[in-house]
Coordinates of C-alpha atoms in Angstrom, one line a residue:
Chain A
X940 CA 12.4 15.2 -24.9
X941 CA 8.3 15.7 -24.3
X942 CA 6.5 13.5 -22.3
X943 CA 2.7 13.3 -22.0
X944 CA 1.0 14.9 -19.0
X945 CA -0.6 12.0 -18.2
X946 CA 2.6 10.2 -17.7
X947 CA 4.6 10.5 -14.5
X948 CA 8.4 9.8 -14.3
X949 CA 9.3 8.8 -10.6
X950 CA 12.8 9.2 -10.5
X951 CA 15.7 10.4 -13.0
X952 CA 17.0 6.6 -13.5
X953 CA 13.5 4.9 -14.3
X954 CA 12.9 3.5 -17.3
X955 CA 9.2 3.8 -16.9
X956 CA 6.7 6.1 -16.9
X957 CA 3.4 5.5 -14.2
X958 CA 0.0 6.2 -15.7
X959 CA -1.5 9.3 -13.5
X960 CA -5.4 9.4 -15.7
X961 CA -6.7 6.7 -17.3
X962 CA -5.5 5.8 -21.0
X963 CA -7.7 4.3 -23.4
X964 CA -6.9 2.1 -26.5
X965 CA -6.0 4.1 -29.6
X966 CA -4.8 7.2 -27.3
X967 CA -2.0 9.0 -28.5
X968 CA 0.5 9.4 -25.8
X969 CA 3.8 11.1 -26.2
X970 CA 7.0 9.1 -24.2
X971 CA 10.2 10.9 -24.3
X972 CA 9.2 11.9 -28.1
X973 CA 8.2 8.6 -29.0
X974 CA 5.0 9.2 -30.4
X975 CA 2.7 6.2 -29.5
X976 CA -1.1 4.7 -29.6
X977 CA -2.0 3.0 -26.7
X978 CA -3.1 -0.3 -27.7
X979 CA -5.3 -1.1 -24.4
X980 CA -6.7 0.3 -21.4
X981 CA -4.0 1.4 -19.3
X982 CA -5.6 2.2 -15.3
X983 CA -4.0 4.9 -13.2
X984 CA -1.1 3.4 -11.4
X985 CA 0.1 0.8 -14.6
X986 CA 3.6 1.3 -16.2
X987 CA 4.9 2.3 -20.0
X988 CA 8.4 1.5 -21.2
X989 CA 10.4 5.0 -21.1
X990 CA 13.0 3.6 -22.8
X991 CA 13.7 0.1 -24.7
X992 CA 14.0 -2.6 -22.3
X993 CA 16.4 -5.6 -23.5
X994 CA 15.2 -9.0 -22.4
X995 CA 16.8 -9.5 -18.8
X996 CA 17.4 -6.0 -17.7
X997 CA 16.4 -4.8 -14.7
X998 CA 13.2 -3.1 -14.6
X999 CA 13.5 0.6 -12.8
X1000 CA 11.2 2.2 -10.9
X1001 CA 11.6 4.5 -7.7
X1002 CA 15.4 5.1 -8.9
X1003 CA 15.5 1.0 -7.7
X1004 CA 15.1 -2.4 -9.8
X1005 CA 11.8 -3.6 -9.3
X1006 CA 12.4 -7.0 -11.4
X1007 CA 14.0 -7.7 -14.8
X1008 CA 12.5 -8.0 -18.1
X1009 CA 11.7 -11.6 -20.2
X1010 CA 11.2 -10.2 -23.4
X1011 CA 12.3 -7.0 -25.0
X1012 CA 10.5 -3.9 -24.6
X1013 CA 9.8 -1.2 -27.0
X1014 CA 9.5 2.3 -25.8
X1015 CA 5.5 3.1 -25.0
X1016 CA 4.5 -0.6 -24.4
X1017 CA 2.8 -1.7 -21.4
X1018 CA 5.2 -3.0 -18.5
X1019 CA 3.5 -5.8 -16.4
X1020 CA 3.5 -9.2 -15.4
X1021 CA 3.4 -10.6 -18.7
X1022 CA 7.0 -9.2 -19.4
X1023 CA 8.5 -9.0 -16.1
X1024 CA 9.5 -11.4 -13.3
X1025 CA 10.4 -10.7 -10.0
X1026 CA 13.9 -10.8 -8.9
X1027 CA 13.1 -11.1 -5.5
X1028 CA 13.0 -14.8 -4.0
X1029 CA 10.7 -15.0 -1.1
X1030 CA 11.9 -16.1 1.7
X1031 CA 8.0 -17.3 2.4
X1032 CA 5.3 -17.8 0.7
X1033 CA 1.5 -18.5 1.2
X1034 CA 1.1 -20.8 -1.3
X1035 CA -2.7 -20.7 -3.1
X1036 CA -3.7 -18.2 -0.7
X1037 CA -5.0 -15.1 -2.6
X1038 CA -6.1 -11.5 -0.6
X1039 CA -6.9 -8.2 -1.0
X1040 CA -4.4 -6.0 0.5
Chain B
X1363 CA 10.7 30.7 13.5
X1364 CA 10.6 27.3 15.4
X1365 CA 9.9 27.9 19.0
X1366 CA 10.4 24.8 21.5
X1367 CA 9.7 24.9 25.2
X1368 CA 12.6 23.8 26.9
X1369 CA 12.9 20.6 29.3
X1370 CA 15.3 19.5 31.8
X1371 CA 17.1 16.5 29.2
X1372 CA 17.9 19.4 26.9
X1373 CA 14.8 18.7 24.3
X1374 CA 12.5 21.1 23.4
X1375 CA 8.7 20.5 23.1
X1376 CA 6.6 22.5 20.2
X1377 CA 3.8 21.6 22.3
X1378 CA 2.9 22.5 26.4
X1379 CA 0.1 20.0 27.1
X1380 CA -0.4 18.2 30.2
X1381 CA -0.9 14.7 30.0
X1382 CA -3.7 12.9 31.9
X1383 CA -2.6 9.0 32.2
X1384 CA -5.1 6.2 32.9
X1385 CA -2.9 3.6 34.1
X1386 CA -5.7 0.9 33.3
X1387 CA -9.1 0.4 31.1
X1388 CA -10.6 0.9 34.4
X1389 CA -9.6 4.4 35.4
X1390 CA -9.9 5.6 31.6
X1391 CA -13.3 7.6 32.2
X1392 CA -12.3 9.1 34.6
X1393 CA -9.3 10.4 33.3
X1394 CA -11.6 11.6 30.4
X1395 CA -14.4 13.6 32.4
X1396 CA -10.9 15.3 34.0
X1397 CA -10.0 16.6 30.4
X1398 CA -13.6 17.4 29.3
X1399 CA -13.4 21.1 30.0
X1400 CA -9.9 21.6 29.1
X1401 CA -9.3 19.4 26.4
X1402 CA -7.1 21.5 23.6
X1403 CA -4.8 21.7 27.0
X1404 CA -4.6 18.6 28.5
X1405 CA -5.2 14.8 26.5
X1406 CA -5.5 11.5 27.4
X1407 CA -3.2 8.6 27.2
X1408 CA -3.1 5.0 28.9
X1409 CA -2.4 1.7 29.1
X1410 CA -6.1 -0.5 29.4
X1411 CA -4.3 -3.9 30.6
X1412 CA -4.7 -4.9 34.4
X1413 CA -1.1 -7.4 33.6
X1414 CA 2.4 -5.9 33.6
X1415 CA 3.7 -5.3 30.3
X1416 CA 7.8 -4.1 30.3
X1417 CA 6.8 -2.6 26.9
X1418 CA 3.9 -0.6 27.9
X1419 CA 5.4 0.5 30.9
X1420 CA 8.4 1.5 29.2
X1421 CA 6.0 3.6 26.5
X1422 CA 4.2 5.4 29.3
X1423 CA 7.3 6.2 30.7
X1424 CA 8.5 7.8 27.7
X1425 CA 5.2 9.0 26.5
X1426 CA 4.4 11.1 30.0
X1427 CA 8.3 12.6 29.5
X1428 CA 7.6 13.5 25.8
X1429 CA 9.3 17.0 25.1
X1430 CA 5.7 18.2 24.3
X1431 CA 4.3 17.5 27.7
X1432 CA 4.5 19.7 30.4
X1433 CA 3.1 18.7 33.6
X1434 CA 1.4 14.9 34.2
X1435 CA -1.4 14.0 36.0
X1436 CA -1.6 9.7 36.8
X1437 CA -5.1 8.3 37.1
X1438 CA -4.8 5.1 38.7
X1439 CA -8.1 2.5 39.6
X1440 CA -5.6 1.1 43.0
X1441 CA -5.8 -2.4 42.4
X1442 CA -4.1 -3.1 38.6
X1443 CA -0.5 -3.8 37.9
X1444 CA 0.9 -1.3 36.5
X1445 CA 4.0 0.2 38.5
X1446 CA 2.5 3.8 38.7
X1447 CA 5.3 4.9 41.4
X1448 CA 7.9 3.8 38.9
X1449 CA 6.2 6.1 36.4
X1450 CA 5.8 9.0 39.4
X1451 CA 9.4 9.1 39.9
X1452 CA 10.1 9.0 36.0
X1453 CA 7.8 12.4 35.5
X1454 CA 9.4 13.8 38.8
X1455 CA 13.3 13.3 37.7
X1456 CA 12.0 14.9 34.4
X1457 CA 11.4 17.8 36.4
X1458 CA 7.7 17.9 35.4
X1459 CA 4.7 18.6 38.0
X1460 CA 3.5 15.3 38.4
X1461 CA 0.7 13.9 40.3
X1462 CA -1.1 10.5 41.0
X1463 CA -5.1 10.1 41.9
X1464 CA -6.2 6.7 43.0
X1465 CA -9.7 6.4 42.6
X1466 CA -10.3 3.9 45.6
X1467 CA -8.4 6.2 47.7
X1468 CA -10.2 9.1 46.8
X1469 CA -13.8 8.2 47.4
X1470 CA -14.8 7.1 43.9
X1471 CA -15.3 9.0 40.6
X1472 CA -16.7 12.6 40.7
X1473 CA -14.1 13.6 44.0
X1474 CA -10.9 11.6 41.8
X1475 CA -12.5 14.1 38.6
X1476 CA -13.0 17.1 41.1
X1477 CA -9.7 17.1 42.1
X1478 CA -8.2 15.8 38.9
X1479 CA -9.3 19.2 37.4
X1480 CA -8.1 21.3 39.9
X1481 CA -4.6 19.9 39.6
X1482 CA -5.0 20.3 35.3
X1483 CA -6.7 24.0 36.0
X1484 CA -3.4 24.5 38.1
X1485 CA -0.9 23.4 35.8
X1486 CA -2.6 24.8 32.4
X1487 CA -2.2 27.9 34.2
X1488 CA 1.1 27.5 35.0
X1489 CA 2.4 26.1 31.6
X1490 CA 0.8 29.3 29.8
X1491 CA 3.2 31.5 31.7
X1492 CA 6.0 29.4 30.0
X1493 CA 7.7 31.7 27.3
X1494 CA 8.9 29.0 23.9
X1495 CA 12.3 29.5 23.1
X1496 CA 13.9 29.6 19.4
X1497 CA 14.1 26.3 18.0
X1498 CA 16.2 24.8 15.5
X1499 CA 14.9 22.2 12.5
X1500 CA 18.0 20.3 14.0
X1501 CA 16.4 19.8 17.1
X1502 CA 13.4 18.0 15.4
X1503 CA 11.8 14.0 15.7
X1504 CA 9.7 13.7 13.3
X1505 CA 7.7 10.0 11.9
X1506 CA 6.3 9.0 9.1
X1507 CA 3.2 6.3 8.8
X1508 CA 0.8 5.7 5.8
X1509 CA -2.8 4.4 6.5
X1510 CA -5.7 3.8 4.5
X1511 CA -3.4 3.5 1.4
X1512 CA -4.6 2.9 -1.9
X1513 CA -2.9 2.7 -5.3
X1514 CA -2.0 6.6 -5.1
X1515 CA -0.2 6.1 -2.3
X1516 CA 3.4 4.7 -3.6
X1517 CA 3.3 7.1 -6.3
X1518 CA 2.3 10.8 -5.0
X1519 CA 2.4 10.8 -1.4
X1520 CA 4.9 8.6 0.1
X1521 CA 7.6 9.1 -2.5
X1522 CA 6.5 13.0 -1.8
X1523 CA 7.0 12.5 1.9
X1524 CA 10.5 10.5 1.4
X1525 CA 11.9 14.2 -0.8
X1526 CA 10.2 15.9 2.9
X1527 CA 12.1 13.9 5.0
X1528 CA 15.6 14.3 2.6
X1529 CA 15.3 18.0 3.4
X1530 CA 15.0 17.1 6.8
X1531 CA 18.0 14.9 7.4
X1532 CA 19.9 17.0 5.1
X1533 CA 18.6 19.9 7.7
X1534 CA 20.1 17.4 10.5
X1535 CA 16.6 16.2 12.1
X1536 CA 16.1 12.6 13.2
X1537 CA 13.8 11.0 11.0
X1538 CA 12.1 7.7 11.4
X1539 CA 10.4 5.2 9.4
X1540 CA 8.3 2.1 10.3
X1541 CA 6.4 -0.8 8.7
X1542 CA 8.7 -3.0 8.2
X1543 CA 6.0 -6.2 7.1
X1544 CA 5.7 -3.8 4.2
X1545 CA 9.2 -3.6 3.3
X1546 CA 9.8 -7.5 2.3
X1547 CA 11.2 -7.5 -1.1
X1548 CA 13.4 -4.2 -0.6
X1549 CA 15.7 -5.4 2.3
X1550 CA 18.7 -5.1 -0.3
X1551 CA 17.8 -2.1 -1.4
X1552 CA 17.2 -0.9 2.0
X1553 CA 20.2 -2.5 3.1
X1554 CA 22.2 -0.8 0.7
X1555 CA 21.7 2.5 2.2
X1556 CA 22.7 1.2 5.5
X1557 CA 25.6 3.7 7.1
X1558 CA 27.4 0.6 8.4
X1559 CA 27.8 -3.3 6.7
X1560 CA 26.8 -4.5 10.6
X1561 CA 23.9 -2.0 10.1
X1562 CA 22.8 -3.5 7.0
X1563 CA 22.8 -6.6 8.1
X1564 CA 20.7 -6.1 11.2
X1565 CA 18.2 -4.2 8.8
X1566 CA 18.1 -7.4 6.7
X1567 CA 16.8 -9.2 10.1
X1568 CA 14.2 -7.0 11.1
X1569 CA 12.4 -7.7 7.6
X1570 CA 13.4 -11.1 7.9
X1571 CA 11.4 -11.0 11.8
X1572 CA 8.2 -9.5 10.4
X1573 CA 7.9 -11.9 7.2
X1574 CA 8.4 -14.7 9.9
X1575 CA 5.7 -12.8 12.0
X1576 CA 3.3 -11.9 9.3
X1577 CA 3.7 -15.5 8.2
X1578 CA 2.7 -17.0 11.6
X1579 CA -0.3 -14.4 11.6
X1580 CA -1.4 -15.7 8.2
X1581 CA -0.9 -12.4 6.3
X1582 CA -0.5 -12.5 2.5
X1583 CA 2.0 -10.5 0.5
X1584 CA 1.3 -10.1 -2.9
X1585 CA -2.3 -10.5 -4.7
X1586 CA -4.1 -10.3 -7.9
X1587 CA -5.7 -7.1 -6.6
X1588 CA -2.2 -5.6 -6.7
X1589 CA -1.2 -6.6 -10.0
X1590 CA -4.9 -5.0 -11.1
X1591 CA -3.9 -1.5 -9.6
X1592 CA -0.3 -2.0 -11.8
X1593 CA 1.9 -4.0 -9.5
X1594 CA 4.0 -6.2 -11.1
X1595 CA 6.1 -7.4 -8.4
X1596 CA 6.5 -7.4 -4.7
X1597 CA 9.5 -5.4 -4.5
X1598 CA 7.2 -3.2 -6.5
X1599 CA 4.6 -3.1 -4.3
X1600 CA 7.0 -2.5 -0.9
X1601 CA 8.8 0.2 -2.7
X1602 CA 6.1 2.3 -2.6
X1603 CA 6.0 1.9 1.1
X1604 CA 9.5 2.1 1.4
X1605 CA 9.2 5.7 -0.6
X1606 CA 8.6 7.4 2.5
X1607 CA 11.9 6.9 3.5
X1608 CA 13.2 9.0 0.6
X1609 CA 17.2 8.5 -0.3
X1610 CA 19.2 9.6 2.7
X1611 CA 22.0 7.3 4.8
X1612 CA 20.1 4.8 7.0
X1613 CA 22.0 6.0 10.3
X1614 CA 20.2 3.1 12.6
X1615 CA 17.7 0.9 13.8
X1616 CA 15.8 2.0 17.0
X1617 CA 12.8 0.0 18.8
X1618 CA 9.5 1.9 19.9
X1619 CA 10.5 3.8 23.1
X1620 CA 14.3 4.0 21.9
X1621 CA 15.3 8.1 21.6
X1622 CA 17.2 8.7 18.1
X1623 CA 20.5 9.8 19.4
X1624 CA 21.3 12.2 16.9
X1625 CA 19.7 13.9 13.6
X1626 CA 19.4 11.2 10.9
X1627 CA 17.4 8.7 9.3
X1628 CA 16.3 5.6 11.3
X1629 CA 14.0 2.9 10.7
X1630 CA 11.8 2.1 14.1
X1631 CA 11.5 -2.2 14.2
X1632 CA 7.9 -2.7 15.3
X1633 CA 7.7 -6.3 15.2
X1634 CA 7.8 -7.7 18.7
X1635 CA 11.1 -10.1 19.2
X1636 CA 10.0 -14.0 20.4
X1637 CA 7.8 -15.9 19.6
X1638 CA 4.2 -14.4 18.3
X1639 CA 2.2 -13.3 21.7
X1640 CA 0.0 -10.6 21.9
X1641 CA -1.7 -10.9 18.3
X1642 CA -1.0 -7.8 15.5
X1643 CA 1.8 -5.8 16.3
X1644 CA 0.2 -2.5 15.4
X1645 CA -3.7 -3.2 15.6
X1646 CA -4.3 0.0 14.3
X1647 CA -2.4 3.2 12.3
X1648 CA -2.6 5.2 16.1
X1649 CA -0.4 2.4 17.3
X1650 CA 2.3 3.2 15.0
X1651 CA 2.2 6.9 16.0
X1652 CA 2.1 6.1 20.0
X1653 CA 5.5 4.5 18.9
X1654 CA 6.6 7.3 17.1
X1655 CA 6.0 9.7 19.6
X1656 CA 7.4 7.5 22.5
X1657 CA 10.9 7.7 20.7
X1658 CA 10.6 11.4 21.0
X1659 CA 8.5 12.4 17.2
X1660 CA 7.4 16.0 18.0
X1661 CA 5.1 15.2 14.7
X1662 CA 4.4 12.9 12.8
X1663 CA 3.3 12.8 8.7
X1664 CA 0.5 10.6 8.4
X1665 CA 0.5 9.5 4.0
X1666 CA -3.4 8.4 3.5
X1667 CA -5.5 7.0 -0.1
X1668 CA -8.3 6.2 1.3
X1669 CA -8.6 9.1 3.5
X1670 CA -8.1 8.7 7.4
X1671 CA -9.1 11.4 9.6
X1672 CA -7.3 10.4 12.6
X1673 CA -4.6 13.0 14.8
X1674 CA -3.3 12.2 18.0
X1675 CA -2.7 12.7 21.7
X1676 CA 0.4 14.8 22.2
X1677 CA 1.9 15.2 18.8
X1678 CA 0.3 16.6 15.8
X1679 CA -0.1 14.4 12.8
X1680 CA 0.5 16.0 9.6
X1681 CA -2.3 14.3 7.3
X1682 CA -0.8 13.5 3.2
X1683 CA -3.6 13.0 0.9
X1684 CA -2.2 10.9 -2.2
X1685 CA -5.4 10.2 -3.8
X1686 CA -7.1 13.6 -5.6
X1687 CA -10.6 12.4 -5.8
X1688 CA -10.6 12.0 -1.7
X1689 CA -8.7 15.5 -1.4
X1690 CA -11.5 16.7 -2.6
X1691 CA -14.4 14.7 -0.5
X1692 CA -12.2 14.9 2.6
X1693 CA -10.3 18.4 1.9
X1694 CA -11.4 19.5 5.7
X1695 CA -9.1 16.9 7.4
X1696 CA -6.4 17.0 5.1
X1697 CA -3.3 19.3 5.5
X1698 CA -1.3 18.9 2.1
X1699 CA -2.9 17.6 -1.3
X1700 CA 0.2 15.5 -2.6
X1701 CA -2.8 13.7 -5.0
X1702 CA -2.7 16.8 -7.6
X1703 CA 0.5 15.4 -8.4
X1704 CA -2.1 13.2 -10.8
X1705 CA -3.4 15.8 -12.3
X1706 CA -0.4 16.8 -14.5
X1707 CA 0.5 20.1 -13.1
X1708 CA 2.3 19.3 -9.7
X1709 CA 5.9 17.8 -9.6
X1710 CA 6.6 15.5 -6.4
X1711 CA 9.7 18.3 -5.4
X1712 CA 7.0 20.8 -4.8
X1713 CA 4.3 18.8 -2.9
X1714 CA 7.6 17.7 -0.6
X1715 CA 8.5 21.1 -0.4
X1716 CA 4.9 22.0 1.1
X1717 CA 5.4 19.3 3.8
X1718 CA 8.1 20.5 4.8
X1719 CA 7.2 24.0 5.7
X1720 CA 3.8 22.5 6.9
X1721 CA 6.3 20.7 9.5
X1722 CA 8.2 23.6 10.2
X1723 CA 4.6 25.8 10.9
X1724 CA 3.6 22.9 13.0
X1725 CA 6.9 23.9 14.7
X1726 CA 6.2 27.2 14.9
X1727 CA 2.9 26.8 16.7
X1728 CA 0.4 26.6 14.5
X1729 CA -2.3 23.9 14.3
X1730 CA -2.7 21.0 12.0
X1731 CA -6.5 20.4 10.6
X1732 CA -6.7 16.8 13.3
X1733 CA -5.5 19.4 16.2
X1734 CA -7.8 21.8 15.1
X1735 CA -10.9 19.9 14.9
X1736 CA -10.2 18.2 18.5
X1737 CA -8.6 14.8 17.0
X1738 CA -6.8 13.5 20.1
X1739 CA -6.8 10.0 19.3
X1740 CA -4.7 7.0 21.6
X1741 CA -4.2 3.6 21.8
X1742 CA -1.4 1.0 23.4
X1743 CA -1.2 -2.7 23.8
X1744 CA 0.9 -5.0 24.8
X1745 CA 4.0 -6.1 23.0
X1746 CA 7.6 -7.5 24.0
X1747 CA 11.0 -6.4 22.7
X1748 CA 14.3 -7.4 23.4
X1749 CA 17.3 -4.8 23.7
X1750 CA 18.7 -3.8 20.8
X1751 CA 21.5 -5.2 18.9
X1752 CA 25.1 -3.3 18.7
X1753 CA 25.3 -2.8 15.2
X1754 CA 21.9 -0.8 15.7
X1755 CA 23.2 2.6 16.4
X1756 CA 25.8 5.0 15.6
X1757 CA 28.9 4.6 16.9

């Protein structure tokens, strides 16, 4: 199945794709030959859905789960912190304290 | 074809250099005006504290046996506290040419650089008699440290140099990862890959140690700057540290100064044991190579975004640019371009398979672009470690 150039798979078992250029709403992008429009600005380095994501799966990236889904995800639409939490429970925590890293 | 010069412990060195040691801040220019006319030959390296350090002697201890030194020249002030006999009799039993210079014994600083560069003249001359025998990848140390990262980073050149070093474990080198304040949130993973469940437990606590450490030190983890570059999550974000590590068997844990004891993959604990003492563990990305090469790395690859331009003393650093648009502002310093793996025409397999034969050139004699343009950068401070566990190493 194509996949856009601009779209880089990391590792045979992720189900998502990283943004290498700059996508810009109303781009068409093809993922895994789902043809789709990109409905906002995606920067180099954010995710898109290579498959359908169920609500509660794990979200995969590097081959490894990088935290699990809250909703369900359609194949080509954005993967962020509005539909993924982090499975990971700090074992510390700055609490308020916000920096640049 | 690799080609190693051969030293008494059975390790080869793809380098000859001799080694000019300041054992304190206070001796350090003179150990530089020793080097000035022979410097592609001979490099400095020191320790600047006047206090005894058990770490820092223990590094320079290693660092002056390194299998790519050859002969080792001690520059001592007279009055600090380092144990410079110790370190004499170290080089000696290496079988090494090793000699010491106190400055207040010597009537000051041009007679201490006089005959500091007759002894170097002496032994550069000697060392280039020295034939390099074959080498095999098998007999290889090689590090990994990323500096100057940006969001290119954890998806070109660190996952690029993980495939590099699964080629070299598979080829039966000893490879070694760092860093672990950036693995929190991948412990389980990591863990996972642990050749032993003792193993992966003891890799849980080292990334237990440095959140406890980074916490003391009031370090953050995750921020709204990440999520901007497209981090979502914190395992996210230390995955694509992590990446250098690429997929093979975790074989052990070593500390800085700790010699892999076979081919394999290992992670290097850099967080000092006890309580917090001596401030950052690693002030500065030539900190974490100084480690590297003091548990034996004959190179190290060196994954930077932003662009560093550092090398090293003793051990060529193999430079990793992730990030295209500094590639080409900073092309000059850089030895592999992993960042046209953004451009849509490079896969990560054949960016890995670039660093690896740039390793196995570097091997072979030939220069990296830091070695080339005179990079010979150093630095040590203090630290404290306890022993290592049992589980740590292979049985």
């Amino acid at each position: 199945m194509a996949t856009d150039g601009r779209l880089l798979r990391l590792a045979p078992a992720d189900n998502v794709l990283i943004v290498r250029q700059a996508l810009q709403p109303g781009d068409i992008v093809e993922v895994e030959g789902v043809t789709i429009t990109v409905p906002v600005r995606l920067g180099l380095g954010h995710k898109l859905a290579a498959a359908p994501i169920a609500a509660g799966d794990k979200v995969v990236k590097y081959g490894a789960p990088i935290g699990r889904a809250t909703e369900d995800i359609p194949v080509g639409a954005h993967v962020h912190i509005h539909n993924v939490v982090s499975d990971y429970t700090p074992t510390y925590a700055l609490p308020g304290e916000e920096q640049e890293l | 074809m690799l080609k190693g010069y051969p030293r008494a412990d059975g390790r080869k060195g793809i380098r000859n250099i001799v080694a000019v040691a300041y054992l304190v801040e206070c001796a350090h220019h003179v150990a530089r005006e020793i080097v000035a006319p022979t410097r592609e030959d001979a490099h400095v390296i020191g320790f600047p504290g006047c206090f005894p350090n058990p770490y820092a002697q223990k590094m320079m201890e290693r660092l002056c046996t390194h299998p790519n030194v050859g002969a080792v020249l001690l520059v001592s002030l007279g009055c600090e506290s380092f144990n410079r006999r110790q370190l004499e009799d170290v080089v000696r039993a290496s079988g090494r040419p090793v000699e010491t210079l106190v400055i207040q014994q010597n009537g000051g600083t041009r007679t201490t650089i006089a005959k500091g560069r007759a002894f170097v003249a002496e032994c550069i001359a000697a060392l280039a008699g020295e034939e390099p025998v074959p080498m095999d990848v098998s007999e290889l140390v090689v590090g990994t440290v990323c500096g100057g990262s940006d969001g290119t980073s954890g998806i070109t050149g660190n996952p690029a140099a993980g495939l590099a070093f699964d080629k070299l474990v598979a080829a039966g080198a000893a490879c070694i990862f760092e860093e672990t304040g950036e693995l929190i949130g991948c412990e389980e993973i990591m863990a996972s890959r642990a050749a032993t469940p003792a193993l992966a437990d003891a890799l849980r606590e080292t990334v237990a140690k440095a959140a406890r450490y980074y916490d003391t030190l009031g370090l953050g983890s995750f921020a709204a700057g990440n999520a901007d570059g497209g981090l979502t999550t914190i395992e996210e974000k230390s995955l694509g540290a992590y990446m250098k590590s690429g997929q093979s068997q975790i074989s052990g844990i070593i500390k800085p100064g700790d010699l892999p004891p076979r081919g394999g993959l290992y992670l290097m604990d850099v967080v000092p044991d006890g309580e917090v003492r001596f401030g950052f563990p690693n002030i500065s990305d030539n900190a974490e190579i100084v480690e590297m090469m003091a548990s034996g790395a004959h190179l190290t690859l060196f994954v930077t975004g932003r662009g560093s331009v550092v090398g090293s003393a003793l051990a060529p650093v193999l430079k990793i640019a992730a990030n295209p648009h500094m590639y080409a502002n900073l092309s000059e310093d850089m030895d592999v371009n992993a960042g046209r793996i953004l451009n849509g025409d490079t896969g990560l397999e054949e960016v890995a398979d670039e660093i690896y034969a740039g390793v196995l050139a570097l091997a072979s004699g030939e220069k990296s672009k830091s070695e080339d343009l005179g990079h010979t950068e150093f630095i040590l401070t203090y630290k404290t470690f306890e022993p290592l566990g049992p589980a740590c190493l292979p049985a």
